[in-house]
Coordinates of C-alpha atoms in Angstrom, one line a residue:
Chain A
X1 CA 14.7 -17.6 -17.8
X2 CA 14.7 -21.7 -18.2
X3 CA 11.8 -21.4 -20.2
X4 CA 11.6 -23.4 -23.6
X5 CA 12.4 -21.0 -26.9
X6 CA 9.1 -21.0 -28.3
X7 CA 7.6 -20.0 -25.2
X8 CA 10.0 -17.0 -24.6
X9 CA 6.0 -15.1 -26.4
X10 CA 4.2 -15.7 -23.5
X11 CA 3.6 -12.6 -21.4
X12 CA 0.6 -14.1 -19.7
X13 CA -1.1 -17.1 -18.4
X14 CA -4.3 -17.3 -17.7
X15 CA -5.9 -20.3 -15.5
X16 CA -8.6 -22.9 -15.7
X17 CA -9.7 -22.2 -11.9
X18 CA -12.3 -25.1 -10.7
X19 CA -10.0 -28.0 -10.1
X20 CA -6.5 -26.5 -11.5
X21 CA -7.0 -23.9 -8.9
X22 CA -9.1 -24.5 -6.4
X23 CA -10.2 -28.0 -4.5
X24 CA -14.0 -27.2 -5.1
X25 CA -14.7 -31.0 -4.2
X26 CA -13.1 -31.3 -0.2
X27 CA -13.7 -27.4 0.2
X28 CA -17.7 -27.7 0.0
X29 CA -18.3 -30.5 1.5
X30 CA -16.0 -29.2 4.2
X31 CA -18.1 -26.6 4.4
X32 CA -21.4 -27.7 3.9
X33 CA -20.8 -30.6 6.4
X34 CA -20.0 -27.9 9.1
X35 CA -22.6 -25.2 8.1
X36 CA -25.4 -28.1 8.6
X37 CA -24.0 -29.4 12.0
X38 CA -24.8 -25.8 13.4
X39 CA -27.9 -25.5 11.1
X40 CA -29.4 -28.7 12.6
X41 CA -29.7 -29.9 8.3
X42 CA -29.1 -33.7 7.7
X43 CA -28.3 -34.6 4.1
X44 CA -25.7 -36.8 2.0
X45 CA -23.4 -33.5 1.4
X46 CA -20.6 -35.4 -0.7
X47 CA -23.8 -36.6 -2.8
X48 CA -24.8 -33.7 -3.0
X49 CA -21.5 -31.8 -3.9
X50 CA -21.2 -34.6 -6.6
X51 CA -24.1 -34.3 -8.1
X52 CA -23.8 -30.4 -8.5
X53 CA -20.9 -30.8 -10.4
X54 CA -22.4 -33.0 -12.5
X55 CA -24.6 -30.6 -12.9
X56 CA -22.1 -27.9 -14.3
X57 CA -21.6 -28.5 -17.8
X58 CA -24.9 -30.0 -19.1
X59 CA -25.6 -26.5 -17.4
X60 CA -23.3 -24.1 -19.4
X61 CA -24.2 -26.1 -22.4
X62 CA -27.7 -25.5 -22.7
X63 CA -26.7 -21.5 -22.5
X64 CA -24.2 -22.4 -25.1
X65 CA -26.7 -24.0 -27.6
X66 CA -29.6 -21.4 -26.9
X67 CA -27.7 -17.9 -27.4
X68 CA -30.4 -16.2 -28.0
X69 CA -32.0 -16.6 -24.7
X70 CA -28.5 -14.1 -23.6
X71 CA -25.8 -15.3 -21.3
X72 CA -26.8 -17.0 -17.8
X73 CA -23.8 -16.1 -15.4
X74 CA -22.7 -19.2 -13.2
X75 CA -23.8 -18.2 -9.8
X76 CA -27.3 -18.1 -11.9
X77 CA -26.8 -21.7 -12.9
X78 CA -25.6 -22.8 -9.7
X79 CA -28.7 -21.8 -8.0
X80 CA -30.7 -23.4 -10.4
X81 CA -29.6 -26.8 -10.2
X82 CA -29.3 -26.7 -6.5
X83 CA -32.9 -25.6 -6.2
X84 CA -33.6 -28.9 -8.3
X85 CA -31.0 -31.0 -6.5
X86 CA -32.3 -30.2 -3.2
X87 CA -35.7 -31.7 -4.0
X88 CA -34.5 -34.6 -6.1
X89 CA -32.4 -35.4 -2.5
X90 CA -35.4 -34.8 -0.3
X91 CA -33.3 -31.9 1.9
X92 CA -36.3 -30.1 3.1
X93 CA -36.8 -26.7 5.4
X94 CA -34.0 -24.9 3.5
X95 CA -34.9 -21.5 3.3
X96 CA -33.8 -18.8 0.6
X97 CA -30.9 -17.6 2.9
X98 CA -30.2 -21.1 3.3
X99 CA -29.6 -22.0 -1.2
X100 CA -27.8 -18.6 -0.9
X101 CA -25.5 -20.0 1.3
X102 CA -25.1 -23.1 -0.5
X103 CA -24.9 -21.4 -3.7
X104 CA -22.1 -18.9 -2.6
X105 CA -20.0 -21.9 -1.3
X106 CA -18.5 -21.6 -4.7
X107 CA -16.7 -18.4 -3.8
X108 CA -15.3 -19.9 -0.8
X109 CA -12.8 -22.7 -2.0
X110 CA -10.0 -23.2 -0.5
X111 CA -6.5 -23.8 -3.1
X112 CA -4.4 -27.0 -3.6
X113 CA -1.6 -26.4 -1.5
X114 CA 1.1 -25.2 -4.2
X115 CA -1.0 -22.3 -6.1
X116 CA -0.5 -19.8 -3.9
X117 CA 3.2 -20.4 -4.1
X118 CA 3.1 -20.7 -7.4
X119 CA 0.9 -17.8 -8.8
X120 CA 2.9 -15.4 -6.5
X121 CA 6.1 -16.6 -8.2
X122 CA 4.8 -16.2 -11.8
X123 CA 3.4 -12.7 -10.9
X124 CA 6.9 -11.5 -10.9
X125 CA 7.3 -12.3 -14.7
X126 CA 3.9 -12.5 -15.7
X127 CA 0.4 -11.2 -15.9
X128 CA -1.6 -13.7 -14.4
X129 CA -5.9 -14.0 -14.5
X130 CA -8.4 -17.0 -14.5
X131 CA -9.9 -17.7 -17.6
X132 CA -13.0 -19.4 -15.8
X133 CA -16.5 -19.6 -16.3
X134 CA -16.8 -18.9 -12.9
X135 CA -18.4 -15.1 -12.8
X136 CA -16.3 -12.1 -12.4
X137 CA -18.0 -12.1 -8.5
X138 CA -17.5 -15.2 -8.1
X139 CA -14.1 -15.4 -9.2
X140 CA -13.1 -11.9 -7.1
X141 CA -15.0 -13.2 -3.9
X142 CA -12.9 -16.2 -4.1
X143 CA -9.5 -15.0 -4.7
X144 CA -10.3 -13.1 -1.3
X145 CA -11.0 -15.6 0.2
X146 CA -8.2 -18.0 -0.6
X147 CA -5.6 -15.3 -0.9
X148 CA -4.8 -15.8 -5.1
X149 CA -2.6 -13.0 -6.2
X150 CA -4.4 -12.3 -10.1
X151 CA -3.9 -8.9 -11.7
X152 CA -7.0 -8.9 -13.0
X153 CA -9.8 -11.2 -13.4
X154 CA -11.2 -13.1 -16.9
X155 CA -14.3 -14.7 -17.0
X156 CA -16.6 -16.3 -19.4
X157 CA -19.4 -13.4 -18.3
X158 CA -16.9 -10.7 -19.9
X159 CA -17.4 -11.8 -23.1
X160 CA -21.1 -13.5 -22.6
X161 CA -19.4 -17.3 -24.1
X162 CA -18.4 -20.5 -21.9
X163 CA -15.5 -21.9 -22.6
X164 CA -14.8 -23.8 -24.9
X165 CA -16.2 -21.1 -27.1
X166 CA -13.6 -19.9 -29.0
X167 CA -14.9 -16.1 -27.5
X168 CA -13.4 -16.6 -24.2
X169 CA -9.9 -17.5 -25.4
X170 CA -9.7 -15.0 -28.1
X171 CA -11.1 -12.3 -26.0
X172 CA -8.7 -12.8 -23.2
X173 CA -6.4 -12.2 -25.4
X174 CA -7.9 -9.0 -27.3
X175 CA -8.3 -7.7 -23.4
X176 CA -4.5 -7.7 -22.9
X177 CA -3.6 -6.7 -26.6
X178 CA -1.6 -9.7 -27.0
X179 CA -1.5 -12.5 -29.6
X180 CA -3.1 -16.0 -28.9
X181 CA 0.3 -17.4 -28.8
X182 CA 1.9 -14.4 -25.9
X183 CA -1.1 -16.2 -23.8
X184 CA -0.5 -19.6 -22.0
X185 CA -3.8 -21.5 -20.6
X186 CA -3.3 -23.2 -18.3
X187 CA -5.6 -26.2 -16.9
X188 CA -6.1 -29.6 -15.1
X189 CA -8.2 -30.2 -18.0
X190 CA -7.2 -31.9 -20.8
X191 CA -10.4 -30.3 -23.3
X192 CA -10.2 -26.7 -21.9
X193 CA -6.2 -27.2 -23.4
X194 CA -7.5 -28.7 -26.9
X195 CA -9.9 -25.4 -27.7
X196 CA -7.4 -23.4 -26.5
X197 CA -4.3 -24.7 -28.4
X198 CA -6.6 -25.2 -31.6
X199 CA -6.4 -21.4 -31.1
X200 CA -3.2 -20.5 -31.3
X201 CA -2.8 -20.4 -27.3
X202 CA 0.2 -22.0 -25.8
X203 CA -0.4 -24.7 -23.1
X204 CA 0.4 -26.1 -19.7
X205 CA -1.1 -29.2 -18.3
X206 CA -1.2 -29.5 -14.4
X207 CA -2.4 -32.9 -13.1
X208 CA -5.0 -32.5 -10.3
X209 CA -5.6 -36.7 -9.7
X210 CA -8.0 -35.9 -6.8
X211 CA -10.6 -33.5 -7.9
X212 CA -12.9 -35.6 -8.5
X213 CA -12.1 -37.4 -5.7
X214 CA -13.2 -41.5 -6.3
X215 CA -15.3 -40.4 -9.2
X216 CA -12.4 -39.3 -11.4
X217 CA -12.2 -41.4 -14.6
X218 CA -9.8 -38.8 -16.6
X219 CA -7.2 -36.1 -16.7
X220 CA -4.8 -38.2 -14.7
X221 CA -2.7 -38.0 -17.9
X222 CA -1.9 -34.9 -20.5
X223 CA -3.5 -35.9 -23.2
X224 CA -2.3 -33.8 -26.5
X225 CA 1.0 -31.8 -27.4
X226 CA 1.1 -29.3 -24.6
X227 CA 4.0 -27.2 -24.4
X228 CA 4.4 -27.7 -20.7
X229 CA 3.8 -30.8 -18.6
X230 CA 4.3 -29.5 -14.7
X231 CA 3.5 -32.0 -11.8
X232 CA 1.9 -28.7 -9.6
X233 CA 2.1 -24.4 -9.5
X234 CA 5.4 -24.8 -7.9
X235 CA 7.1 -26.5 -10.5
X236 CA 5.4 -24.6 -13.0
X237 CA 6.8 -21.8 -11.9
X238 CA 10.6 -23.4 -12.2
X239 CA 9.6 -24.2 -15.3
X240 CA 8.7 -21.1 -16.7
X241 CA 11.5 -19.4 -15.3
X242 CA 10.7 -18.4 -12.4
Chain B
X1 CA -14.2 0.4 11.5
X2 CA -14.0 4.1 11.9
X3 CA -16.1 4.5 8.5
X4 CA -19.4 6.6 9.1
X5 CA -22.4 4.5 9.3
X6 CA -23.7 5.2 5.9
X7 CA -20.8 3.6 4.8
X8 CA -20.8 0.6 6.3
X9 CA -22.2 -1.2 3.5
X10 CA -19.4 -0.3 1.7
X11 CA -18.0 -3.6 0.0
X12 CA -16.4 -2.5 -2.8
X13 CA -14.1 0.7 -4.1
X14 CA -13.5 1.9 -7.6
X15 CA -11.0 4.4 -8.4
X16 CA -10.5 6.7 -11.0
X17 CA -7.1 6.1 -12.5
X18 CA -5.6 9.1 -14.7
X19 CA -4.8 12.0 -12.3
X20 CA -6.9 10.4 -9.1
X21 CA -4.3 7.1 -8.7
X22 CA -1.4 8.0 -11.1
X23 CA 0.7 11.4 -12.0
X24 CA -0.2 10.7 -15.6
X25 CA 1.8 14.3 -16.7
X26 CA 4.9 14.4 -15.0
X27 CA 5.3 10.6 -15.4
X28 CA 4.6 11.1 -19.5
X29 CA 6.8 14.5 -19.6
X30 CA 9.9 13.1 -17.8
X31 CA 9.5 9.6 -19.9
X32 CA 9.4 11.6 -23.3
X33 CA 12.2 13.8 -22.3
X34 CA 14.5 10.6 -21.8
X35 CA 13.9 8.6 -24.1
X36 CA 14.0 11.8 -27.0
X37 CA 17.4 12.6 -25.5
X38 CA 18.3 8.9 -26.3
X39 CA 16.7 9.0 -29.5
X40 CA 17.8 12.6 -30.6
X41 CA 14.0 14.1 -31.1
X42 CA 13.6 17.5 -30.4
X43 CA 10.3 18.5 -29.2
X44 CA 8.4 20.4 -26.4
X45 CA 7.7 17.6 -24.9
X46 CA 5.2 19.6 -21.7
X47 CA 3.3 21.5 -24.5
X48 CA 2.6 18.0 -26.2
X49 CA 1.8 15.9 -23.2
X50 CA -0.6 18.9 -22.5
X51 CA -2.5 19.2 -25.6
X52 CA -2.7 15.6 -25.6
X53 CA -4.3 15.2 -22.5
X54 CA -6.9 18.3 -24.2
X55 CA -7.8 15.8 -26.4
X56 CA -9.0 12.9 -24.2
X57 CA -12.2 14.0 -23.5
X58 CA -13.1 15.2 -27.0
X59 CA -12.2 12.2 -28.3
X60 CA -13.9 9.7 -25.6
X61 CA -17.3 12.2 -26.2
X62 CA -17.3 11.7 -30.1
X63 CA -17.3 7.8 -29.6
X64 CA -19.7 8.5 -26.7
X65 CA -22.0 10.4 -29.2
X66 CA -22.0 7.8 -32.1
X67 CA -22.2 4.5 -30.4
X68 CA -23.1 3.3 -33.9
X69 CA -19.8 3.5 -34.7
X70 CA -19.0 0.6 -32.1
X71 CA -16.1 1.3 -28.9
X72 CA -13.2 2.4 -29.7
X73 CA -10.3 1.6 -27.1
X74 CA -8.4 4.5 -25.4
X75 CA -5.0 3.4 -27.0
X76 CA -6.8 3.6 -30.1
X77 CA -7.8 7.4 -29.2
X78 CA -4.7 8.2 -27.9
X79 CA -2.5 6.6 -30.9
X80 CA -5.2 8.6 -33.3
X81 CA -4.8 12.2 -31.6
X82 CA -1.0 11.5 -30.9
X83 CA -0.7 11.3 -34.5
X84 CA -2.6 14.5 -35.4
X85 CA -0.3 16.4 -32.6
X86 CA 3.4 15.1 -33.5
X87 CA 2.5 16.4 -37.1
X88 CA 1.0 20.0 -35.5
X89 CA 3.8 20.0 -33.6
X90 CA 5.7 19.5 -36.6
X91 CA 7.5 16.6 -34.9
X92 CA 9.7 14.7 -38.1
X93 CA 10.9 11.1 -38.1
X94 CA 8.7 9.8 -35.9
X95 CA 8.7 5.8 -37.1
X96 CA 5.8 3.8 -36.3
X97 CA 7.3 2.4 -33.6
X98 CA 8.3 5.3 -32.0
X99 CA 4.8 6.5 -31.9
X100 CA 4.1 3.3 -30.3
X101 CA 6.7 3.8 -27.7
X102 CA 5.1 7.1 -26.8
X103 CA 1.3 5.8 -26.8
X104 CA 2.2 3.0 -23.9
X105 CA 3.3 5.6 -22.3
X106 CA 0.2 5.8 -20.9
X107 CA 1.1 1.9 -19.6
X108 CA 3.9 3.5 -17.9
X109 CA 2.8 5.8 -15.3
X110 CA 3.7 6.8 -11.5
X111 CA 1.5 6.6 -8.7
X112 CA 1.3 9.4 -6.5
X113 CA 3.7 8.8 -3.7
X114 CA 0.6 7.8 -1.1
X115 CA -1.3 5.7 -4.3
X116 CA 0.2 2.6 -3.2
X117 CA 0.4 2.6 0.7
X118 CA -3.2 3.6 0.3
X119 CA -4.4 0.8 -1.8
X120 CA -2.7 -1.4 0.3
X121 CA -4.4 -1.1 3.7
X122 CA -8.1 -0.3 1.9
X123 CA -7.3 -3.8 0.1
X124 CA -7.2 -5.3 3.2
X125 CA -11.3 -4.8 4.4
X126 CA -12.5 -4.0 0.5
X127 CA -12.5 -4.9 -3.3
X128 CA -10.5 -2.5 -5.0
X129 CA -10.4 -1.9 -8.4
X130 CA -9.9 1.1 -11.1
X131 CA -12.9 2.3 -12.6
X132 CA -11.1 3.6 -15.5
X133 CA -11.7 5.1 -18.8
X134 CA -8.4 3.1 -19.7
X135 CA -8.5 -0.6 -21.5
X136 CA -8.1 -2.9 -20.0
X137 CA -4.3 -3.8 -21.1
X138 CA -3.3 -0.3 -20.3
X139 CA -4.5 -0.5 -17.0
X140 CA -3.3 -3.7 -16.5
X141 CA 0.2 -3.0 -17.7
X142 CA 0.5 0.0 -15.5
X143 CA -0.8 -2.1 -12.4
X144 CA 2.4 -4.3 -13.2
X145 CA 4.7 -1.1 -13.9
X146 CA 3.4 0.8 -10.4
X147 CA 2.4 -1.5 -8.0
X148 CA -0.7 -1.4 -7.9
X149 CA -2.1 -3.9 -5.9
X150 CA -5.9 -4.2 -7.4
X151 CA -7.6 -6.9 -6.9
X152 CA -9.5 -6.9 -10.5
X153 CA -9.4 -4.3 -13.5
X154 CA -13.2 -2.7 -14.2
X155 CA -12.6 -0.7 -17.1
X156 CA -15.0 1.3 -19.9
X157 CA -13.8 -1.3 -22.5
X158 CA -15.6 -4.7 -20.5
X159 CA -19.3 -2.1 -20.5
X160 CA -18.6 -0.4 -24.2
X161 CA -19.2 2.9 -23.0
X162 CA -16.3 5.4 -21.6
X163 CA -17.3 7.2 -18.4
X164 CA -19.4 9.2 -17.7
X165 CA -22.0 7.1 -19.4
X166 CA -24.1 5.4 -16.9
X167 CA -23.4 1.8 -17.7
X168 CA -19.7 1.9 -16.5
X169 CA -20.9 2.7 -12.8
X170 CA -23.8 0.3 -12.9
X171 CA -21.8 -2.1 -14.6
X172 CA -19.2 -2.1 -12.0
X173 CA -22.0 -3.0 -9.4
X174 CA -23.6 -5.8 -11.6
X175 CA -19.7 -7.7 -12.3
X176 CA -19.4 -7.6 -8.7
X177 CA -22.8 -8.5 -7.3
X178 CA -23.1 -5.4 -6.0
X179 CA -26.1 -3.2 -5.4
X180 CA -24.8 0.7 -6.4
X181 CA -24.7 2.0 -2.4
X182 CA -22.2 -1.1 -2.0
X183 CA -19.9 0.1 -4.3
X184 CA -17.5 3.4 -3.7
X185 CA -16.2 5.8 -6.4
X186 CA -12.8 7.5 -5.9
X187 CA -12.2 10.4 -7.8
X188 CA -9.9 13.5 -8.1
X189 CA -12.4 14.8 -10.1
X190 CA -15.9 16.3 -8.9
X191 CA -18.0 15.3 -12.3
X192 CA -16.6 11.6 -11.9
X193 CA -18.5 11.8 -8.7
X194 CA -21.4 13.8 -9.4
X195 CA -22.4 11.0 -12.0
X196 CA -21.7 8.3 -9.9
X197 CA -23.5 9.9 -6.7
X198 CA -26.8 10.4 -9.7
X199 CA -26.8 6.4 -9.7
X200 CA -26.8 5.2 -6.1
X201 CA -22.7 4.9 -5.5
X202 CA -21.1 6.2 -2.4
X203 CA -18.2 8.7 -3.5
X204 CA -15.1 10.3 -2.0
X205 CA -13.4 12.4 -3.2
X206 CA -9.4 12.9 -3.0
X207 CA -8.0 16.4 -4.4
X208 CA -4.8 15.7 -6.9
X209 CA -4.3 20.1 -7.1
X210 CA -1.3 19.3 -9.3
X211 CA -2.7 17.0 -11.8
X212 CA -2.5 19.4 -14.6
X213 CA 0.4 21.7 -13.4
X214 CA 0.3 25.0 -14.1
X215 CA -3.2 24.5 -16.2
X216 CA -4.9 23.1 -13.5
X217 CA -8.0 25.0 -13.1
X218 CA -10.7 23.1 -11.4
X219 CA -10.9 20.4 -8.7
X220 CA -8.8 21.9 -6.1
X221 CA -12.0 21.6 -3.6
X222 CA -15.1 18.9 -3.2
X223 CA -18.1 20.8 -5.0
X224 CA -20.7 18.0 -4.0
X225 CA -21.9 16.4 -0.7
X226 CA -19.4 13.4 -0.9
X227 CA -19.8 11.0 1.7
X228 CA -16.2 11.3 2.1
X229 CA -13.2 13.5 1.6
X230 CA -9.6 12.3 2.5
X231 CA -6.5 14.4 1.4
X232 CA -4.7 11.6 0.1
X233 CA -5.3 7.6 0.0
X234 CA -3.7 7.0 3.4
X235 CA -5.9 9.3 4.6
X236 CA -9.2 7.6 2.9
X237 CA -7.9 4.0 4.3
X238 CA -7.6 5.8 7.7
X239 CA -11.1 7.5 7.1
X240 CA -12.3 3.9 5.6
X241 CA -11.0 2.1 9.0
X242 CA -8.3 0.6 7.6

C-alpha cells in the first residue's frame, strides 16, 4: 500500500458519476446525432445536450427546496425538461417513444478512457459504488452498458436527498457500516468534494477539463484540501495503492 | 435464448442469498470451530450456529409485526439473539469483540460450489442482484469475500421491510424500472417464491436439500407452478440461455 497514513481508514470510495465517470457530453450527442440521421430528425443536438445539462441542477434543486412534494427520481427530471427543451428548440414530430429514447440516453454513456482501468484496479482493495443522483436504474443500466465494475450501486433515490444533502453522504456511509472518514468521494467536482469533506468524508479530486466541452468555466483546478489530487482513475489507483 | 417464451421479458434476476446463493451453516460452523480453537472457547459450535439460524425468522417477524418500532438491520438481530444464545449456551468470556467477530460471520460466507459459475454466465444477458433479507453491508461484504459478481445489492434494509413483506419484491421492480413480470426471483425456498409469484414476479426455483443439514425438513421439491426449476445455477443459466 502507497497510500498516505491518514487514509490507511478508507475501505470504500464511492464516485461522483456524470463527468468524473462517464463523458455524458460527446456520448449523447454521439448518440443523438446518429439516432436522428436514421430517424430523419433535424435539430442542433450539441445545443440541445447543453442546454439539458443546464437543465440538471436548477432541476434537483427545486426537489431539494420543496420536500414535501416527495423525492422526483432523475430519469423523472430528465424527461421533464426535455419535454420543455424540445419545444423551446422548435424539434417537432417527436413521438413518446421518441423522448423515451432521448431520455434514456442517460444510461448509455460511454467512460473516459481510464475508469475502467481504474475502477477494476481499486476493486481489488476496495468497495467501490457511485454516489450519484443518477437513479439506481439509471445508474445499473449504465454500468452495463459501459462495462463499470461497482459492487453495489448508491444513489440519491435510496435515501430520497440530492447531493449535496448531507443525506446522501451520510447514508452511503450508514449503508456500508462504516464511518464518514472509512469512505472516500470521489469527484470531478470541486462542490460535491466540499459537502462531502465538511462531513467527515475523505476526498479525491479527478480533473475532467473537457466535460463541458467549450462551455467549461470551472473545475479545471482542485479547489480545497483534498486528500488526493490524481490526474485520472489510473493514477488514482497507484495512488491508493493499488 | 433457450428461455421459454413467458420468460422472455425477463430483464432482471434477484436471488435469495442465505441458503439459495451461500452455504450459510457449514461456512459459519467451520469458521467458529477455527477461530475458537485459536482463541481457546469451548463450545458446540453446530448446536449454536443451528439455534441461531432458529431465530432469524422470529426475530425478522417481530420487527415485521411492529413497524412502529422503525427497521431494525439483520446485524442488529443477529448480534441481539447471538447474545441471548452464547449466554444459554452458557458460553463465558465472550468480549465484545469476539461477539463481533462471530456476528460478521454472517459477512463471511461460501457460495455453493456452482453459486459463482452460475452468476457469471446469467450476468452476461441479465441484471443480477440479491434480494436479500441481509443489509446491505453484509451482503456487500460477503459479495467481496465470495465472488460474487452482482451487479447491484437490493436488500430489505433500502425498502424497510424484511421479506416476505410485499414492498421488498415491488420495491426491487420500482429501483430497477421494472414492471414485476420483468423481474425473476431465485429462491431455495418455496414461500420466498409463493410471495413473489402473489405479486407478478417470475420465479425459479433451485433446491439447496442440504441447507440445514441434518434439520433440513422442507424444500427438498418445488411445491408451486415455478416458471422454472434448475438443479443448480449452472443449470438456471443454461435453462435462462446463457
Amino acid at each position: 500500500m502507497r497510500a498516505m497514513p491518514d487514509l490507511h481508514a478508507v475501505k470504500a470510495m464511492v464516485f461522483d458519476v456524470f463527468g468524473t465517470v462517464v463523458d455524458w457530453r460527446s456520448s449523447l450527442i454521439a448518440d443523438f446525432t446518429r439516432w436522428a440521421q436514421t430517424h430523419g430528425i433535424k435539430a442542433d443536438w450539441t445545443a440541445l445536450v447543453d442546454a439539458w445539462r443546464q437543465a440538471y441542477v436548477p432541476s434537483m434543486d427545486e426537489v431539494r427546496r420543496h420536500p414535501e412534494n416527495g423525492f422526483v427520481p432523475l430519469d423523472e427530471l430528465h424527461r421533464r425538461s426535455l419535454e420543455r427543451l424540445v419545444e423551446q428548440f422548435g424539434i417537432a414530430n417527436l413521438t413518446d417513444l421518441h423522448l423515451d429514447y432521448l431520455t434514456r440516453g442517460w444510461h448509455r454513456l460511454d467512460p473516459w478512457r481510464d475508469s475502467v482501468a481504474g475502477l477494476t484496479a481499486l476493486k481489488r482493495n476496495f468497495i467501490i459504488a457511485p454516489l450519484s443522483n443518477g437513479n439506481v436504474a439509471l445508474l445499473t443500466n449504465m454500468a452495463k452498458y459501459a462495462g463499470l465494475p461497482w459492487d453495489l450501486i448508491l444513489s440519491a433515490e435510496l435515501f430520497g436527498h440530492y447531493k449535496p444533502d448531507s443525506e446522501t453522504y451520510l447514508g452511503a456511509a450508514r449503508l456500508l457500516g462504516l464511518r464518514p472518514d472509512q469512505l472516500m468521494m470521489v469527484a470531478a467536482h470541486n462542490d460535491d468534494l466540499f459537502a462531502a469533506q465538511a462531513l467527515g468524508l475523505k476526498t479525491a479530486f479527478v480533473p475532467r477539463s473537457t466535460e463541458y466541452g467549450p462551455l467549461q468555466v470551472r473545475d479545471f483546478q482542485p479547489e480545497g484540501s483534498w486528500d488526493l489530487v490524481a490526474k485520472d482513475f489510473v493514477d488514482l489507483a497507484d495512488k491508493m495503492g493499488c
